PDB file of C-alpha atoms in Angstrom:
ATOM      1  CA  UNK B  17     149.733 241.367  94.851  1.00 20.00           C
ATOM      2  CA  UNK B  18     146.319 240.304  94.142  1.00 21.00           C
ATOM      3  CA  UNK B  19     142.908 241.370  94.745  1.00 24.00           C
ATOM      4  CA  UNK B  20     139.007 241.418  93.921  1.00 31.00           C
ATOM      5  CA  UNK B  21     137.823 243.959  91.546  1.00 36.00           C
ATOM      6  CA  UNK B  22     136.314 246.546  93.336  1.00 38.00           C
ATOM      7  CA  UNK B  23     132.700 246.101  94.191  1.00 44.00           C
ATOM      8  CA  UNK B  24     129.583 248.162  94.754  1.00 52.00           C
ATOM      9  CA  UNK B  25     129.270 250.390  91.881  1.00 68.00           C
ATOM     10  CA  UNK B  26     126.415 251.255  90.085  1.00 80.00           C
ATOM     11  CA  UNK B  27     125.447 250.077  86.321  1.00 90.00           C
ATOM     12  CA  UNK B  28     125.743 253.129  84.196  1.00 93.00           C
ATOM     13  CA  UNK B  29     126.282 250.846  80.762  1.00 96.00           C
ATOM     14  CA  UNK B  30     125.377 248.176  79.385  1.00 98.00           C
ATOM     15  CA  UNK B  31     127.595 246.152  76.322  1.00 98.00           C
ATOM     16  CA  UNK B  32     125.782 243.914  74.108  1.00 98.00           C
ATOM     17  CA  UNK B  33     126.643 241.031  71.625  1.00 98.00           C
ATOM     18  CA  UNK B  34     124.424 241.154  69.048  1.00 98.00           C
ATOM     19  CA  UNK B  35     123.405 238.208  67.882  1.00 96.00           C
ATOM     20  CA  UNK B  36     120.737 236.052  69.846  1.00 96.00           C
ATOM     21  CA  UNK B  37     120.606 239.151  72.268  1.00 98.00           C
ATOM     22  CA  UNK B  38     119.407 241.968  70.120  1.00 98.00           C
ATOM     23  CA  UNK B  39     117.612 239.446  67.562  1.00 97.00           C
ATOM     24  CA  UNK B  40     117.545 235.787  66.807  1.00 95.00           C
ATOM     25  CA  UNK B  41     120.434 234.899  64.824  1.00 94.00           C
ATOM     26  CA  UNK B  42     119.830 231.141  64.647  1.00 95.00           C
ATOM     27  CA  UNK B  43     117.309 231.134  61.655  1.00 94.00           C
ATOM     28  CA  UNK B  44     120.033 230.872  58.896  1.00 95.00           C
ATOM     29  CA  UNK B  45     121.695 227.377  61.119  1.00 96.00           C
ATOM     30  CA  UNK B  46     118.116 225.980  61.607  1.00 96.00           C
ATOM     31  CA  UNK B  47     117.902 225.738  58.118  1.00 96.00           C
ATOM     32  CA  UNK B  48     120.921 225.098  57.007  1.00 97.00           C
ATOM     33  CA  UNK B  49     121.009 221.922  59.253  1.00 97.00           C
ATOM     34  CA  UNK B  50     117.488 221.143  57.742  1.00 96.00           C
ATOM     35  CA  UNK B  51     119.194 220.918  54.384  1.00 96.00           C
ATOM     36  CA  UNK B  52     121.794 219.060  55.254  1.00 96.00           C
ATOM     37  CA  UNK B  53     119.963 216.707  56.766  1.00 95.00           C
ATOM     38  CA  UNK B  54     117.732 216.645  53.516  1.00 94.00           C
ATOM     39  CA  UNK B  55     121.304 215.828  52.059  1.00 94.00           C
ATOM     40  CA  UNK B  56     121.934 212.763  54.371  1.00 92.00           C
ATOM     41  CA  UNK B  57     124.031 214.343  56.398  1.00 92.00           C
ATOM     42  CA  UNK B  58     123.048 213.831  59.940  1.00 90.00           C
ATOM     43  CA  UNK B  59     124.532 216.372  62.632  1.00 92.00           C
ATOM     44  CA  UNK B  60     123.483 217.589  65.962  1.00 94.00           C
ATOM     45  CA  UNK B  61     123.494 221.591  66.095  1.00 95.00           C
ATOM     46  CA  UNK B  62     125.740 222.145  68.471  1.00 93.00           C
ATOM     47  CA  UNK B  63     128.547 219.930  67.299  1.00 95.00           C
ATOM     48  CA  UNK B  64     127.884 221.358  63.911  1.00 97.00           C
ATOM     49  CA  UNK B  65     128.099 224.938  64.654  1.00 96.00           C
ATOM     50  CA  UNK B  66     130.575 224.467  67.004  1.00 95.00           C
ATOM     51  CA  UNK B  67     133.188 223.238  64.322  1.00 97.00           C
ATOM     52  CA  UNK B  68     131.774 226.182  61.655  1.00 98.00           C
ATOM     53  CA  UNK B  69     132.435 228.634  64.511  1.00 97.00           C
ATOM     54  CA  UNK B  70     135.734 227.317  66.012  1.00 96.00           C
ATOM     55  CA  UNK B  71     137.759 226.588  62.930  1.00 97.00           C
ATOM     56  CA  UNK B  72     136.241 228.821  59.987  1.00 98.00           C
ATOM     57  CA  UNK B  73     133.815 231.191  60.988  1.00 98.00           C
ATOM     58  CA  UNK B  74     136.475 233.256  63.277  1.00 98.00           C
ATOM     59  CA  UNK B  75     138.890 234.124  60.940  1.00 98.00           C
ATOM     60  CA  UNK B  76     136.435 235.275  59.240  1.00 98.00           C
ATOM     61  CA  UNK B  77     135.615 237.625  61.642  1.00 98.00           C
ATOM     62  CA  UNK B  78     138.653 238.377  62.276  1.00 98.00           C
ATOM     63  CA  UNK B  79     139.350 239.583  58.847  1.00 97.00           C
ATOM     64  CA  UNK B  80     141.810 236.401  57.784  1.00 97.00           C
ATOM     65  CA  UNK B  81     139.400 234.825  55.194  1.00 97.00           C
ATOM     66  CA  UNK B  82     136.513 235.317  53.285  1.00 97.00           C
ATOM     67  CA  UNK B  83     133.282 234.140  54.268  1.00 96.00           C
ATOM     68  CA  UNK B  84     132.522 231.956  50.905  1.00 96.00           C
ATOM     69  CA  UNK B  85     136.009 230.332  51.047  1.00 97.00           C
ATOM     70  CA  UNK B  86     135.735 229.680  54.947  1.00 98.00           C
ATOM     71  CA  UNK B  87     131.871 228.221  53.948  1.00 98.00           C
ATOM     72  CA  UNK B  88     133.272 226.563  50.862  1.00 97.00           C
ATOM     73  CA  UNK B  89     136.072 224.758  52.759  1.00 98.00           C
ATOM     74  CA  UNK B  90     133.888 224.119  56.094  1.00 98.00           C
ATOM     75  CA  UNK B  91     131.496 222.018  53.707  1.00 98.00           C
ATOM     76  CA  UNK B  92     133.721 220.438  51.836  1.00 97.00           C
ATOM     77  CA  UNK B  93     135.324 219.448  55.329  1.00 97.00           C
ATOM     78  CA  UNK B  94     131.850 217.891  57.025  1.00 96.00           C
ATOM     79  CA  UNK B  95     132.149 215.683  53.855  1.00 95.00           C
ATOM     80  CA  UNK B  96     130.135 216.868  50.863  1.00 96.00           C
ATOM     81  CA  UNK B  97     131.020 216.705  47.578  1.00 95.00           C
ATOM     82  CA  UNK B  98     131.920 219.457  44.647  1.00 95.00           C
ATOM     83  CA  UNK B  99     128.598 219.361  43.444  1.00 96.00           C
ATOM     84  CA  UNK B 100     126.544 219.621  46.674  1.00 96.00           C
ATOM     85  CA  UNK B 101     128.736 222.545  47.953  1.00 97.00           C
ATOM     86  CA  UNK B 102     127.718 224.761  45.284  1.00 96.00           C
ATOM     87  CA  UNK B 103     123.935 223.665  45.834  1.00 96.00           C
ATOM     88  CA  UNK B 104     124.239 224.993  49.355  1.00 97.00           C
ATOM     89  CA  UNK B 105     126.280 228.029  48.427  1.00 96.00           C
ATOM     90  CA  UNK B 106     123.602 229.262  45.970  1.00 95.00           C
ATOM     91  CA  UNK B 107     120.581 228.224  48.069  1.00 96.00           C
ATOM     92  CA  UNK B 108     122.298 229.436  50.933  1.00 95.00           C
ATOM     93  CA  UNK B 109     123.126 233.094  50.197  1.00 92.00           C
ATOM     94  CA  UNK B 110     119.657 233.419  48.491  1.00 93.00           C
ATOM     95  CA  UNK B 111     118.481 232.443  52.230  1.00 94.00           C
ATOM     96  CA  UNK B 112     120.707 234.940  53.606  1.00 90.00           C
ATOM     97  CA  UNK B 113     119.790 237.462  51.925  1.00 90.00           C
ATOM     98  CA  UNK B 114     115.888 236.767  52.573  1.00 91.00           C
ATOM     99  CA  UNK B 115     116.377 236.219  56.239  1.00 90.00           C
ATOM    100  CA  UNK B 116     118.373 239.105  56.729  1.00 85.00           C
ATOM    101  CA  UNK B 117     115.839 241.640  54.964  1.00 84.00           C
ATOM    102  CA  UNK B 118     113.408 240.093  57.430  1.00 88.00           C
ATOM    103  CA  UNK B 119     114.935 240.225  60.746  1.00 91.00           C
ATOM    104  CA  UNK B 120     113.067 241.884  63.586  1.00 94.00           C
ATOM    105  CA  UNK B 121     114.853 242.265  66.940  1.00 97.00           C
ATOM    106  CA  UNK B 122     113.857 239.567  69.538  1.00 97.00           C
ATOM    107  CA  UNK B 123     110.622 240.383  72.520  1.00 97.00           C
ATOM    108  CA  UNK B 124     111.074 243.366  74.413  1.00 97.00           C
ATOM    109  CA  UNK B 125     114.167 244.615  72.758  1.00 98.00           C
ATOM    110  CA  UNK B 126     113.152 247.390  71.091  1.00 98.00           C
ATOM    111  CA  UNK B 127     110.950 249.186  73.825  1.00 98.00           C
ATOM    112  CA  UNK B 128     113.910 248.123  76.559  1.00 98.00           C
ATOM    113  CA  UNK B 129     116.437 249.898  74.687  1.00 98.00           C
ATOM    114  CA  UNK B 130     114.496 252.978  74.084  1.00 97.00           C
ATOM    115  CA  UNK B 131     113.562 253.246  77.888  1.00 96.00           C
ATOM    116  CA  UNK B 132     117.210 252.761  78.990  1.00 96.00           C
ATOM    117  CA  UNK B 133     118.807 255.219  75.992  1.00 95.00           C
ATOM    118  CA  UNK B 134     115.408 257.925  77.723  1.00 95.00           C
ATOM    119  CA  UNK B 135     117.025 256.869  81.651  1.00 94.00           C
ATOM    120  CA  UNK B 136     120.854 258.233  79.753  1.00 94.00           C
ATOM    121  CA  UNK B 137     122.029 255.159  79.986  1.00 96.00           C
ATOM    122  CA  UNK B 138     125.110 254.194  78.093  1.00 97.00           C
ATOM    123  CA  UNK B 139     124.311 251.827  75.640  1.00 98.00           C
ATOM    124  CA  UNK B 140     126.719 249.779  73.055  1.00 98.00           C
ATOM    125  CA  UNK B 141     127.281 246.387  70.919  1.00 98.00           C
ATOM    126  CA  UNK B 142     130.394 244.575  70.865  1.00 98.00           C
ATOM    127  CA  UNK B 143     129.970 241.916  68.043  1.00 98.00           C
ATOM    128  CA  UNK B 144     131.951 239.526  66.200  1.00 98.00           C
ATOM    129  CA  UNK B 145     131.142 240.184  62.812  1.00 97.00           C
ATOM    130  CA  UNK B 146     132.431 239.920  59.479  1.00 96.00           C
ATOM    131  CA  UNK B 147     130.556 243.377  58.937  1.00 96.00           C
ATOM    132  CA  UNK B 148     132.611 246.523  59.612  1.00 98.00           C
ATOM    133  CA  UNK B 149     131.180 248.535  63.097  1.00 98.00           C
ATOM    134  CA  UNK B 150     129.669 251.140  60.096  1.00 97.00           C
ATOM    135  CA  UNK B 151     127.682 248.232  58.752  1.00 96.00           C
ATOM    136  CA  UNK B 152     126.157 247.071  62.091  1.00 97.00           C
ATOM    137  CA  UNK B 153     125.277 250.446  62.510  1.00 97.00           C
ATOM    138  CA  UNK B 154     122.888 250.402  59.417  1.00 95.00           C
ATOM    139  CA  UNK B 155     121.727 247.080  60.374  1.00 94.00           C
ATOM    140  CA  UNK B 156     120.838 248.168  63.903  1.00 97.00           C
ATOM    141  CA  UNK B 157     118.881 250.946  61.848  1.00 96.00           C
ATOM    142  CA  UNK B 158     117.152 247.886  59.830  1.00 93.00           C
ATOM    143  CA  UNK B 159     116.199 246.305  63.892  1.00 95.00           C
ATOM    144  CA  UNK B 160     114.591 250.169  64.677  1.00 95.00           C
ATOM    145  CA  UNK B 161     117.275 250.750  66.780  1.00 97.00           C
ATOM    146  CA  UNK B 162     119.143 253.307  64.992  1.00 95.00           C
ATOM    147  CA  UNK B 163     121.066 255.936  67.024  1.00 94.00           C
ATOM    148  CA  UNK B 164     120.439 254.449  70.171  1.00 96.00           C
ATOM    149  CA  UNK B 165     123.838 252.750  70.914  1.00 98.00           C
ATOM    150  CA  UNK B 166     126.776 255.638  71.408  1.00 96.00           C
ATOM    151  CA  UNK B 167     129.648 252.757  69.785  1.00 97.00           C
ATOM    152  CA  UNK B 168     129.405 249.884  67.533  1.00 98.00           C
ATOM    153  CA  UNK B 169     132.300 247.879  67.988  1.00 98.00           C
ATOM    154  CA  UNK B 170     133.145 245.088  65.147  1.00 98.00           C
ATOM    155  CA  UNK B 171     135.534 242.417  65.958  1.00 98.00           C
ATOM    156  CA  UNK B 172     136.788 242.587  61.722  1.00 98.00           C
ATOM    157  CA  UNK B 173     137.633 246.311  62.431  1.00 98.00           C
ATOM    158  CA  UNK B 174     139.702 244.640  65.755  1.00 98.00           C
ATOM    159  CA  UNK B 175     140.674 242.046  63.746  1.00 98.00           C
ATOM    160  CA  UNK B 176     140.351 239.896  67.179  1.00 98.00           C
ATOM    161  CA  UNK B 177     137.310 238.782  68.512  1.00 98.00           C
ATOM    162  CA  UNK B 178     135.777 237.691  71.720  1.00 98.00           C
ATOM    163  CA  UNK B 179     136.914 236.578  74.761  1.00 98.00           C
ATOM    164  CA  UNK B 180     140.109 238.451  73.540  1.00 98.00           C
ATOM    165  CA  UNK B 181     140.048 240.987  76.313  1.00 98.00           C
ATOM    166  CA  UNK B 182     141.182 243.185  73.662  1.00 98.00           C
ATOM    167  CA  UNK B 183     137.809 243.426  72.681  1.00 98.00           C
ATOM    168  CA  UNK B 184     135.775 244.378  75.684  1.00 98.00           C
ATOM    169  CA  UNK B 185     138.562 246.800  76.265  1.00 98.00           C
ATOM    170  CA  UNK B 186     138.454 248.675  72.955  1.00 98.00           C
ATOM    171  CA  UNK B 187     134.406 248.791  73.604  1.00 98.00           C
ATOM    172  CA  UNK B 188     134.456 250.204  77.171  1.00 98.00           C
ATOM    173  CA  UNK B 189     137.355 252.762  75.637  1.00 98.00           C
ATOM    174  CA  UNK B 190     134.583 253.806  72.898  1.00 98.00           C
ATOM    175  CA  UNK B 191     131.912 254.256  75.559  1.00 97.00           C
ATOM    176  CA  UNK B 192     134.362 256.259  77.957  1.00 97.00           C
ATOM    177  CA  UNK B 193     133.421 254.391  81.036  1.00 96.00           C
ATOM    178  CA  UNK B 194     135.363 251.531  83.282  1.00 96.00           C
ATOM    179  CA  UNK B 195     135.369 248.778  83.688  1.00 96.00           C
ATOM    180  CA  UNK B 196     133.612 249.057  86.660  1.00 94.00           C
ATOM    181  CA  UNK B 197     130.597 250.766  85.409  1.00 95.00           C
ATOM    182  CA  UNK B 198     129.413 248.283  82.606  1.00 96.00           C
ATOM    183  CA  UNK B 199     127.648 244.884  82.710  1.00 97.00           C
ATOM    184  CA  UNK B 200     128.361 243.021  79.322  1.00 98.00           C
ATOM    185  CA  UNK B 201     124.635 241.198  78.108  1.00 98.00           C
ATOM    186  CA  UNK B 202     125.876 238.163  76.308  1.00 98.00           C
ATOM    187  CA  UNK B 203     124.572 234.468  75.463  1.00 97.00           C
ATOM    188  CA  UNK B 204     127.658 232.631  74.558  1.00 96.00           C
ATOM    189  CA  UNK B 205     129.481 230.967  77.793  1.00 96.00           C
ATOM    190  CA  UNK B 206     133.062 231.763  76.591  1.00 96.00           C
ATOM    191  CA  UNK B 207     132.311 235.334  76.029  1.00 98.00           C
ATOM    192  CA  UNK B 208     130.531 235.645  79.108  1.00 98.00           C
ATOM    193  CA  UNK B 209     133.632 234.169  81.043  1.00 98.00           C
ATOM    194  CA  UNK B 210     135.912 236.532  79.042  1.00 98.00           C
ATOM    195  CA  UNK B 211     133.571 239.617  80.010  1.00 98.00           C
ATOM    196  CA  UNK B 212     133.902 238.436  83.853  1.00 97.00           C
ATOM    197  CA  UNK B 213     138.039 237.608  83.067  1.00 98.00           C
ATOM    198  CA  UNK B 214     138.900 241.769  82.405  1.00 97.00           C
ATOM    199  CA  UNK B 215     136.443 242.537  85.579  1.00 97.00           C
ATOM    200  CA  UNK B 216     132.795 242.939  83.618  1.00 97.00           C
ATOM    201  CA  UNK B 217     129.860 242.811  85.569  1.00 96.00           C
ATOM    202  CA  UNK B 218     127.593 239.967  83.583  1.00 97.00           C
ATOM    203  CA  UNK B 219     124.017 239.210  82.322  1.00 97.00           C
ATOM    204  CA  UNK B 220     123.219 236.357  80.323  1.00 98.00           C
ATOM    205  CA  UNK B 221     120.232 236.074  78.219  1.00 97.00           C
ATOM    206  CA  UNK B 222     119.250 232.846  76.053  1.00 96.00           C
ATOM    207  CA  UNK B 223     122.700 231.566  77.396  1.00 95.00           C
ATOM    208  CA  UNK B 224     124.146 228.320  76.719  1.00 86.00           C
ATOM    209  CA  UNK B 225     123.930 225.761  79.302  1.00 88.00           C
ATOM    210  CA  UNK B 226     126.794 225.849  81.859  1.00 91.00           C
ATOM    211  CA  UNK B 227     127.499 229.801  81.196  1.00 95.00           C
ATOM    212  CA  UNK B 228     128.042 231.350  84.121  1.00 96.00           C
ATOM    213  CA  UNK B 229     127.241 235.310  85.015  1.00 97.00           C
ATOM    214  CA  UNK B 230     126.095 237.745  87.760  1.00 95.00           C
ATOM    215  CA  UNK B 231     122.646 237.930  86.711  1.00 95.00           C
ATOM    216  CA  UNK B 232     120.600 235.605  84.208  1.00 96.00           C
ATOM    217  CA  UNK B 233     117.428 237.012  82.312  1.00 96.00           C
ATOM    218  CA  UNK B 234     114.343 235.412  81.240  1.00 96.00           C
ATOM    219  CA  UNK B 235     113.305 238.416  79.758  1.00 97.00           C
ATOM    220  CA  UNK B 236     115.461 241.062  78.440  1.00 97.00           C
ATOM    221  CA  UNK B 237     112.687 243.648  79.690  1.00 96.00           C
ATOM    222  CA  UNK B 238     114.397 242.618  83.061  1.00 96.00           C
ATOM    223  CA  UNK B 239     117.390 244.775  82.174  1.00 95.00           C
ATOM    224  CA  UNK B 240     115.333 247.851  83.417  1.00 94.00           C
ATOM    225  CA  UNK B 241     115.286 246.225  86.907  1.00 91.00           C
ATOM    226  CA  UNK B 242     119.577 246.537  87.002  1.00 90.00           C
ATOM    227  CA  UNK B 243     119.747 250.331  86.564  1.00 86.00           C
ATOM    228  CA  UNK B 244     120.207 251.922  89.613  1.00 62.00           C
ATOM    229  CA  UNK B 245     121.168 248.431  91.347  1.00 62.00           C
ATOM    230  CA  UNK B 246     124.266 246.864  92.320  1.00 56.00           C
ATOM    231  CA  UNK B 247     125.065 243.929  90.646  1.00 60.00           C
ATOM    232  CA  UNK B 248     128.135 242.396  92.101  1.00 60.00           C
ATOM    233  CA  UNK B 249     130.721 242.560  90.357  1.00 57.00           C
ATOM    234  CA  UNK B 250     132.764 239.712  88.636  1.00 54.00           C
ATOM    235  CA  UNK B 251     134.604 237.106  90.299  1.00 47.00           C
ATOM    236  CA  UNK B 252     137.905 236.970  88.484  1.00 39.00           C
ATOM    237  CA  UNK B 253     141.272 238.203  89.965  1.00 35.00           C
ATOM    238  CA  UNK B 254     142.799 241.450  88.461  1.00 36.00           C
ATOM    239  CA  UNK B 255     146.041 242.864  89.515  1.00 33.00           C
ATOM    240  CA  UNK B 256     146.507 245.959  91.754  1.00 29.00           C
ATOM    241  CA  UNK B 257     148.835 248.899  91.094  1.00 30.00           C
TER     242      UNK B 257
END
């Protein structure tokens, strides 16, 4: 038989993506569409970063390609030639590596983390990454927010990536709490749905049109406001003993 997820509990943890939640990770695609536009090739970012995501950028975090071949291969499939790909590869990882030295976590991050990690709440970051969960530790350190997250969770370690439910799974396993207890703070609409699929509680922030979730931020200082409250819980239909 089938029923709801059981409703009522309290948030004790919260599960984060990482990028465009903790910090803006849209400064590398603003540019690069920029230059390929400079490059005459005309593309609307969604479309564009939809393909680069879909078909290239998750095996890569998945651990099934590199990240220059995928690159190499997504730009050669958009339609540019030899000559230009290796223009954008070299201008692009210089860019990379600029932006990424300089990346600051996004308003009201930093202080909202601290005051939930000081309230012993459970905090961690489930992220599809082609970093290893070690790496995203160190950048976390980078973002000032070293040591306050009790698991790092890196979908190239999984070698799946979200909405695999094998992901949220393997997160709430590393935080030691159920399913019950956490509310996953995501932006993307898939993930979101995938969150709310295994029984997640869910709060978006800068979410993409359409996604649908329990609660929806406008500032991630908000967060404070769920402790201690019942957000209801997800929607979707889980199967009983």
């Amino acid at each position: 038989m089938f029923e709801k997820a059981t409703n009522g509990n309290l948030v004790q943890g919260f599960l984060f993506d990482m990028g465009d939640v903790l910090y803006d990770a849209t400064a590398w695609r603003r540019w690069l569409l920029q230059l390929l536009s400079r490059m005459g090739l005309h593309a609307q970012y969604r479309t564009l970063f939809r393909v680069w995501d879909d078909e290239f950028l998750n095996d890569v975090h998945r651990g099934r390609r590199e990240y220059s071949e995928a690159f190499q291969a997504f730009l050669l499939s958009i339609g540019l030639s030899r000559a230009q790909i290796d223009e954008v590869q070299a201008a692009s990882q210089a860019r990379k590596r600029d932006l990424e030295a300089h990346v600051r976590p996004l308003p009201g991050v930093r202080s909202t983390i601290e005051r939930l990690a000081a309230r012993r709440v459970s905090l961690a970051v489930l992220s599809d990454s082609e970093q290893t969960g070690e790496e995203l530790q160190a950048q976390l350190a980078r973002l000032g927010l070293g040591g306050r997250f009790s698991a790092v969770v890196s979908s190239i370690d999984l070698e799946y990536t979200k909405p695999s439910p094998i992901c949220y799974r393997a997160a709430l396993h590393a935080m030691k709490l159920s399913v019950e207890q956490v509310a996953f703070v995501g932006h993307d609409g898939a993930e979101l749905a995938g969150a709310r699929a295994i029984g997640l509680r869910t709060v978006a922030i800068n979410y993409d049109r359409g996604a649908k979730a329990d609660h929806y931020l406008t500032r991630f200082d908000e967060l404070l406001d769920l402790v201690d409250r019942r957000i209801p819980c997800a929607d979707a239909l889980i199967t009983a003993a």
